[in-house]
XYZ file of C-alpha atoms in Angstrom:
449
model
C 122.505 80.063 64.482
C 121.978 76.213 63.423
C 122.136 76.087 67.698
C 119.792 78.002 68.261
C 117.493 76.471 65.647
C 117.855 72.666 67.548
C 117.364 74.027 70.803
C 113.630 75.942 69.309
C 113.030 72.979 67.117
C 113.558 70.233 70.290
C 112.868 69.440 73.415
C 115.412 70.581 76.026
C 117.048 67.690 78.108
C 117.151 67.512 81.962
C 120.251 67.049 83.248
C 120.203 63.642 86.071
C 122.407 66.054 88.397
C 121.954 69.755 87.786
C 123.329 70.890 91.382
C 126.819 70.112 89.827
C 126.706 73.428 88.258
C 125.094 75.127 91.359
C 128.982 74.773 92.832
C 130.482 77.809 93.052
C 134.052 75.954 93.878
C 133.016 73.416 90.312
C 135.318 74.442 87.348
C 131.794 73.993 85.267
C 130.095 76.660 87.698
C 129.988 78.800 84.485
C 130.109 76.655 81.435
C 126.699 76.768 81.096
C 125.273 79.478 82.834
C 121.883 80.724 81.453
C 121.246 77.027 80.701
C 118.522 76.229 83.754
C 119.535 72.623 84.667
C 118.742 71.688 80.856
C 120.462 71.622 77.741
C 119.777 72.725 74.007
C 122.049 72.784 70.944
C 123.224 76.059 72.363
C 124.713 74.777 75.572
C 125.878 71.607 74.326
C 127.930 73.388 72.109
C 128.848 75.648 74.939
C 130.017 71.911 76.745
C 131.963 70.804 73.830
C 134.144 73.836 73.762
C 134.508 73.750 77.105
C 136.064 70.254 76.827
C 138.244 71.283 73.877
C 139.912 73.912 76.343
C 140.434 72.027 79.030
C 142.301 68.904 76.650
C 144.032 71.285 74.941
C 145.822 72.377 78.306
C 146.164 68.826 79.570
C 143.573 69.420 82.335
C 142.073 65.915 82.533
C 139.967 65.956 85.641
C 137.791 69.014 84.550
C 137.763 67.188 80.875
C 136.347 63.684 82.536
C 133.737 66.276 84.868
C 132.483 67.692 81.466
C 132.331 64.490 79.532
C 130.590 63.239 82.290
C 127.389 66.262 81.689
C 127.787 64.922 78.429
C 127.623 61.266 79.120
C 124.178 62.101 80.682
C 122.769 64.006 77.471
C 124.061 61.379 74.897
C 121.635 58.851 73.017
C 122.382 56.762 70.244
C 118.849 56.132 70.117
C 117.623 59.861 71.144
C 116.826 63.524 69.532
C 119.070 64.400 67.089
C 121.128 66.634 69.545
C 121.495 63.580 71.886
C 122.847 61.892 68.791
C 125.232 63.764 67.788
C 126.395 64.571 71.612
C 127.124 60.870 71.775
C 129.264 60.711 68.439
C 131.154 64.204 70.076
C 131.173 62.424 73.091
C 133.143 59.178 71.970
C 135.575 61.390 69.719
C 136.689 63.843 72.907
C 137.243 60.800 74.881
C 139.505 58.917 72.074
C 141.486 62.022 72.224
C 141.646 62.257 75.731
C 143.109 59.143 76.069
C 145.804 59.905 73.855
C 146.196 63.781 75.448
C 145.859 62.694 79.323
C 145.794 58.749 79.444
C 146.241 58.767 83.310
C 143.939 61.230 84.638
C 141.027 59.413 82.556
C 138.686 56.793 83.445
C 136.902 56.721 80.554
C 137.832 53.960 77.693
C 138.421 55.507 74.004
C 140.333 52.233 72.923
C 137.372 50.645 71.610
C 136.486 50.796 68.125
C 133.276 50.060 66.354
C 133.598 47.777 63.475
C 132.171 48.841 60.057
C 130.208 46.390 57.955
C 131.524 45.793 54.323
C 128.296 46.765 52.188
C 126.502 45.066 48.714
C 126.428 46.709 46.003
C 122.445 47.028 46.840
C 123.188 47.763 50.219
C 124.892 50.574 49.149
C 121.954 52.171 46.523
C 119.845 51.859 49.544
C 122.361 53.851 51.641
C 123.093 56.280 49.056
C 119.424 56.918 48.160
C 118.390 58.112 52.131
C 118.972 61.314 51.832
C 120.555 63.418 48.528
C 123.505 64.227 50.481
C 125.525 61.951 47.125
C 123.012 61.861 44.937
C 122.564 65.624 44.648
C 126.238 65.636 43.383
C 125.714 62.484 40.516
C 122.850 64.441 39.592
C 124.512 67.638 39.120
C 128.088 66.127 37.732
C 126.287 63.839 35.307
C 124.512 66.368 33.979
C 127.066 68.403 33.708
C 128.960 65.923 32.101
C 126.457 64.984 29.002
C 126.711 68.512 28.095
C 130.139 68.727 28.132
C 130.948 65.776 26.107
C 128.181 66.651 22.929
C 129.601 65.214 19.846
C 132.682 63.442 21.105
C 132.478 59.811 20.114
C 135.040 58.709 22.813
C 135.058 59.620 26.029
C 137.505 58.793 29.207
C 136.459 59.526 32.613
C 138.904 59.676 35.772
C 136.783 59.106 38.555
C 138.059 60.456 42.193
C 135.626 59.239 44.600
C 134.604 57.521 47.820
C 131.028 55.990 46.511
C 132.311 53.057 44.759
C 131.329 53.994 41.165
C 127.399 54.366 42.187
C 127.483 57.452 40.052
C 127.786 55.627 36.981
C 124.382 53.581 36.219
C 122.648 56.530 35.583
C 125.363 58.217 33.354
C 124.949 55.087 31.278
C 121.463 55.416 31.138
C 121.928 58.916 29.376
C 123.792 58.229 27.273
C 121.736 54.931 25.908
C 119.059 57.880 24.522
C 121.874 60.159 23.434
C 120.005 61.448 19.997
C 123.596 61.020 18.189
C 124.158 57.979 19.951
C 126.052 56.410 22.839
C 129.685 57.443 23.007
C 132.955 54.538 23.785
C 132.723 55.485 27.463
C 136.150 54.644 29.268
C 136.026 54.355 33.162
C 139.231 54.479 35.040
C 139.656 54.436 38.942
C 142.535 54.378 41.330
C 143.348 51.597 43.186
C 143.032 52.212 46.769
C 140.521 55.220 47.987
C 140.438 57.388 51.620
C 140.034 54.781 54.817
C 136.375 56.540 55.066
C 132.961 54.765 54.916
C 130.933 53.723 53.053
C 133.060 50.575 52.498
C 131.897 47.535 49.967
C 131.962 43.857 50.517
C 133.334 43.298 46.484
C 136.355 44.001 44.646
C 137.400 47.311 42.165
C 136.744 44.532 39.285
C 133.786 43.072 40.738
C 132.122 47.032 40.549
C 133.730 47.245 36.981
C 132.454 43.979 35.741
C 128.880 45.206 36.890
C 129.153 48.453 35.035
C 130.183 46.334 31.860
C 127.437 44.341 32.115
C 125.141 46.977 32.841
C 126.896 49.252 30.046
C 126.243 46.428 27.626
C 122.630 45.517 28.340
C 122.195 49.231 27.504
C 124.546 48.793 24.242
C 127.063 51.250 25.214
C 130.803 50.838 24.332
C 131.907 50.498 27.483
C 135.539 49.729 29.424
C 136.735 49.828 32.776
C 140.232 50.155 33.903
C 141.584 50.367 37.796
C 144.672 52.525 37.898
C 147.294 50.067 39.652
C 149.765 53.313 40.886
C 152.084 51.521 43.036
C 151.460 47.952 43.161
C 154.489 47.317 46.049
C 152.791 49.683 48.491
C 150.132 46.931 49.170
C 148.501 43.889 48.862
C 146.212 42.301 46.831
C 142.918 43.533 47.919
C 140.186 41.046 47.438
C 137.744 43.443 49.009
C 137.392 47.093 49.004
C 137.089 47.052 52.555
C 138.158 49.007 55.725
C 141.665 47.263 56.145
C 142.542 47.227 52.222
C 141.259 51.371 51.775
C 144.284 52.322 54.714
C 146.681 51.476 51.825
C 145.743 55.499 50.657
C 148.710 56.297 49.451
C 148.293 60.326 47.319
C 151.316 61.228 46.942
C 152.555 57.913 45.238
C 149.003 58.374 43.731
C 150.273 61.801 42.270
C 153.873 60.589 41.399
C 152.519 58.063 39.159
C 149.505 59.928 37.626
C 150.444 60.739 33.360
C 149.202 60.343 30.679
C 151.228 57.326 29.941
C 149.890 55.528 33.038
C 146.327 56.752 32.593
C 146.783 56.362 28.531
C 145.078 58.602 27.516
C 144.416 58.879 24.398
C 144.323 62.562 22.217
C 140.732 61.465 20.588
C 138.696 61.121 23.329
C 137.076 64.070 25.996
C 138.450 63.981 28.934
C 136.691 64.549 32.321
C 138.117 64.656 35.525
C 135.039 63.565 38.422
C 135.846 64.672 41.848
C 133.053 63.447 44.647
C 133.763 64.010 48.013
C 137.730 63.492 47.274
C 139.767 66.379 47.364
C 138.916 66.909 51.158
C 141.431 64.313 51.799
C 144.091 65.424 50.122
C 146.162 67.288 52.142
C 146.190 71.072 52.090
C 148.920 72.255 54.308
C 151.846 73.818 52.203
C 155.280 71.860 52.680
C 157.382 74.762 52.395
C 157.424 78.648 51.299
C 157.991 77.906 47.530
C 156.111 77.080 44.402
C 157.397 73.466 44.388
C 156.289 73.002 48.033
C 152.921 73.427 47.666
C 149.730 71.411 49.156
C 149.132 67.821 47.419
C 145.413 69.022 47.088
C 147.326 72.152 44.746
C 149.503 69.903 43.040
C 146.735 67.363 42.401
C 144.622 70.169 40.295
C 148.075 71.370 38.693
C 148.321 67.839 37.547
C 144.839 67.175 35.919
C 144.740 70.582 34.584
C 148.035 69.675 32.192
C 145.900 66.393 31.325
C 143.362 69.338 29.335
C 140.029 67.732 30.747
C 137.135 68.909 28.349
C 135.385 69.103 32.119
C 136.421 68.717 35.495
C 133.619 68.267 38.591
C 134.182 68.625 42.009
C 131.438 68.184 44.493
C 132.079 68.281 48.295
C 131.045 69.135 51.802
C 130.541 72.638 51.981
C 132.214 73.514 55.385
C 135.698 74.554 56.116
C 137.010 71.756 58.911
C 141.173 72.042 58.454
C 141.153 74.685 61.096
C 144.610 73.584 63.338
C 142.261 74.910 66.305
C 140.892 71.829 68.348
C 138.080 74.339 69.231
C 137.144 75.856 65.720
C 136.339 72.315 64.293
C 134.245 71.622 66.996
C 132.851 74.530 66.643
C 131.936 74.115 62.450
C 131.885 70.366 62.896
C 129.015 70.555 65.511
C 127.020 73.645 63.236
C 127.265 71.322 60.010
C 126.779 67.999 61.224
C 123.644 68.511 62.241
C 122.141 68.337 59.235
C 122.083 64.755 58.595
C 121.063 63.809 62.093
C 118.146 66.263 61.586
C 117.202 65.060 57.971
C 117.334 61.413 58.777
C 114.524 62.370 62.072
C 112.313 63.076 59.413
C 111.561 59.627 58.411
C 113.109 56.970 59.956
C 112.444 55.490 63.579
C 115.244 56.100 66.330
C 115.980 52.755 66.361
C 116.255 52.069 62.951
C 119.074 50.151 61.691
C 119.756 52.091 58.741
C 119.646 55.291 60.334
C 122.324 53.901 63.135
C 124.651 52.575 60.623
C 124.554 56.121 58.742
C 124.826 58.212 61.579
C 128.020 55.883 62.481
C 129.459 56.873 59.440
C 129.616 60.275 60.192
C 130.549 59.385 63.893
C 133.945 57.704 62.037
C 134.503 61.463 60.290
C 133.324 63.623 63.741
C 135.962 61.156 65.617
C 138.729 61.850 62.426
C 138.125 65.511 62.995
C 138.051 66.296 66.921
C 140.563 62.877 67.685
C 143.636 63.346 65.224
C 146.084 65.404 64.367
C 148.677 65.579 61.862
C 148.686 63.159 58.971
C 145.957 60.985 60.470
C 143.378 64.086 60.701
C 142.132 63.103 57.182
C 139.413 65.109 57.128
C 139.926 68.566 55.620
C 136.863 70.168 53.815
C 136.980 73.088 53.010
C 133.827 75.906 51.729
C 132.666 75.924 48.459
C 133.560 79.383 48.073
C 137.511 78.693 49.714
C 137.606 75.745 46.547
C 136.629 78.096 43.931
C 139.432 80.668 44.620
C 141.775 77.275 44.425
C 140.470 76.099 41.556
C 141.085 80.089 39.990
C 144.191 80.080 41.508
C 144.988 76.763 39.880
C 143.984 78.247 36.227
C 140.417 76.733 36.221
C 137.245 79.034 35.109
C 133.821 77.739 36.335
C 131.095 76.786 33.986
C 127.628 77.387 34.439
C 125.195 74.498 35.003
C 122.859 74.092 32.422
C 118.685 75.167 32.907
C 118.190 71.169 32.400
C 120.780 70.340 35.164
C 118.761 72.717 37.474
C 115.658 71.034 36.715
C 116.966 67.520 37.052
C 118.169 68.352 40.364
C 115.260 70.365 41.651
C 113.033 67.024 40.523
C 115.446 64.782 42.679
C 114.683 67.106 45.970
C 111.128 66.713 45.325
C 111.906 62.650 45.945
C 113.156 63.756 49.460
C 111.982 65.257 52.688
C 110.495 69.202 52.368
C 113.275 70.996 53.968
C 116.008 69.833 51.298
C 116.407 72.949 49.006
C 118.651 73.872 46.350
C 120.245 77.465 45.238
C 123.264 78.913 43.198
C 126.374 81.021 44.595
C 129.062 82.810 42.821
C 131.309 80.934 40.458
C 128.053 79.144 38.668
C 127.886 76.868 42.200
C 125.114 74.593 43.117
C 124.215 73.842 46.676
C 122.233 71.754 48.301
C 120.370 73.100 51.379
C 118.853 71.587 54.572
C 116.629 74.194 56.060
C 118.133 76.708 54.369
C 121.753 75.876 55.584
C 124.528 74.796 52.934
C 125.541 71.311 52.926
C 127.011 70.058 49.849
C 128.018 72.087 46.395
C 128.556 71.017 42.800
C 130.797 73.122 40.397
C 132.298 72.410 37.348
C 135.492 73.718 35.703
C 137.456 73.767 32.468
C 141.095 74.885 32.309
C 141.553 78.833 31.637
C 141.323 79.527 27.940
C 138.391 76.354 26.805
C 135.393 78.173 28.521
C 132.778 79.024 25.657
């Protein structure tokens, strides 16, 4: 167990009052028996589901006693346990406030406010560890192979990194031996209300790209998909308040050909980075027109005939309805950045606070929220390949040059980042041996080779 690996790997913490559990008459007599008065990943785990249970039957006071254990464990600036206790720890008391307002006295109304990023801000933040570059490595490459000997090529790009993919896609195809290609960009207007967010405009990134595109002499153009204009308003920024105007299912109403124009002599390739997670996946109804918009999404692109479509993601299942399940995969997965970022950076480091924020804002999404708010819905890599099957898509292989490129971008990181391949031609990056993100790449039944 990932647990049982933090509690080996660090030292255990002392609790300030371990008599509380020597009770017999305390409700948290046995929540952590076999612990000793100290706490490892194990029995912090143990705490959090212990929490879940008692907000998910409205019993505040032995919520507020266990948040309290876990008030005395959390660090911003500790081990990476203590770390990620404290981001657990602020999520379970936003919900409680909402669950069992008047039996708390903690405060979950405050909010911590996200800087808007530069553009160089954000290739610093990107680089720290491969978590996104993995995927741009793997999709790229992916990519370039799929497009050989198309002159044109238009690229729908589904993601939440602000287009940092791109630059090195260019570069490629600067040395292409037939030459560079007409390379169309097009993005939606308004992405997921999730960090990383970016102090400049959809335009401002294009304009950059052009530039860039045309130092390198490559055709280039860059369009942002306007879907529903009315729904908000003009965003001068692509910042937190302008990204809650995430609109999919307008997104999806409005997503054709003739609004995309696309255009019969050009290839086609559909990029999905960390995107399809928030698109909803609970069925509307029993029938074949009710189904998920994260279904009717791939039903749509897969009518658009991509030459390629990439989808890289998380790979752990978090849409479990059970408060106690998430916490459960949430806490086992989520580990792996606060332990990868331990590796090199101090505890007070500003960059590694302002990362491990970021995935506070997704723990809080996923233990907080319910309903349509709960945005955050990854699921496996394996549960995504039986969609995309089930959606009429047949995996590709990656190329032995794509496993190469990737394996040389690991050796640019920390020792315990590893890389190996799973059914359906999958990628996946590893932390210690543990999955944490996969790259796959699909073509609609019937093009495969």
């Amino acid at each position: 167990m990932e647990t049982e690996l933090r509690g080996n790997s660090n030292t255990s913490i002392s609790l300030q009052n371990p008599s509380l559990f020597n009770n017999p008459q305390s409700s948290l007599s046995g929540a952590l028996k076999g612990c000793l008065g100290s706490l490892d990943g194990a029995c912090i785990e143990k705490l959090l589901l212990h929490c879940a249970s008692a907000l998910e039957h409205n019993d505040g006071t032995l919520a507020q006693q266990v948040m309290w254990v876990l008030n005395n464990v959390a660090s911003l600036v500790g081990d990476p346990n203590q770390r990620l206790t404290s981001w657990f720890l602020r999520a379970l008391i936003s919900r409680a406030s909402k669950v069992c307002p008047t039996a708390m006295n903690f405060d979950g109304s405050s909010t911590i406010r996200r800087r808007n990023m530069s553009v160089t801000e954000l290739a610093v933040y990107v680089d720290l560890i491969p978590w996104h570059r993995f995927g741009f490595c793997a999709s790229n490459s992916a990519i370039l192979k799929a497009i050989e000997g198309y002159s044109k090529v238009h690229i729908l790009d589904f993601s939440i990194t602000h287009c940092m993919q791109w630059p090195t896609l260019i570069d490629a195809l600067a040395i292409r031996p037939e030459g560079p290609p007409s390379l169309r960009i097009t993005v939606p207007s308004c992405r997921p209300p999730v960090p990383p967010f970016l102090n400049v405009s959809c335009e401002e990134v294009g304009l950059r790209l052009s530039n860039f595109a045309k130092y390198r002499d490559v055709p280039f153009e860059f369009n942002v998909f306007d879907h529903d204009p009315s729904s908000f308003a003009s965003s001068e920024t692509m910042s937190q308040e302008s990204s809650h105007d995430f609109h999919i299912e307008s997104l999806l109403n409005h997503l054709t050909p003739t609004m995309l124009d696309l255009r019969d002599d050009e290839a086609l390739v559909i990029n999905c980075q960390n995107w399809l997670r928030y698109l909803s996946d609970e069925e509307k109804g029993n029938s074949v027109q009710d189904c998920s918009l994260r279904d009717a999404f791939l039903c749509t692109v897969k009518g658009f005939n991509p030459c390629i479509v990439v989808v890289v993601d998380e790979d752990s299942d978090l849409s479990a309805p059970s408060l106690s399940s998430r916490i459960t995969t949430c806490f086992n997965f989520l580990w792996i950045p606060f332990d990868a970022l331990e590796t090199f950076l101090l505890k007070d480091s500003s960059q590694r606070i302002e990362y491990e924020s970021d995935i506070g804002h997704k723990i809080e999404n996923i233990i907080s929220f319910e309903g349509a708010q709960r945005i955050e819905r990854s699921e496996s890599g394996i549960k995504l390949a039986q969609r995309m099957k089930n959606a009429g898509f047949s995996s590709v292989p990656f190329c032995v040059d794509t496993i190469g490129e990737v394996r040389s971008l690991l050796e640019e990181h920390a020792s315990g980042w590893g890389m190996k391949r799973e059914e359906d031609h999958m990628l996946v990056l590893t932390w210690k041996g543990h999955n944490s993100v996969f790259s796959t790449a699909w073509v609609p039944n019937g093009l495969q080779d």
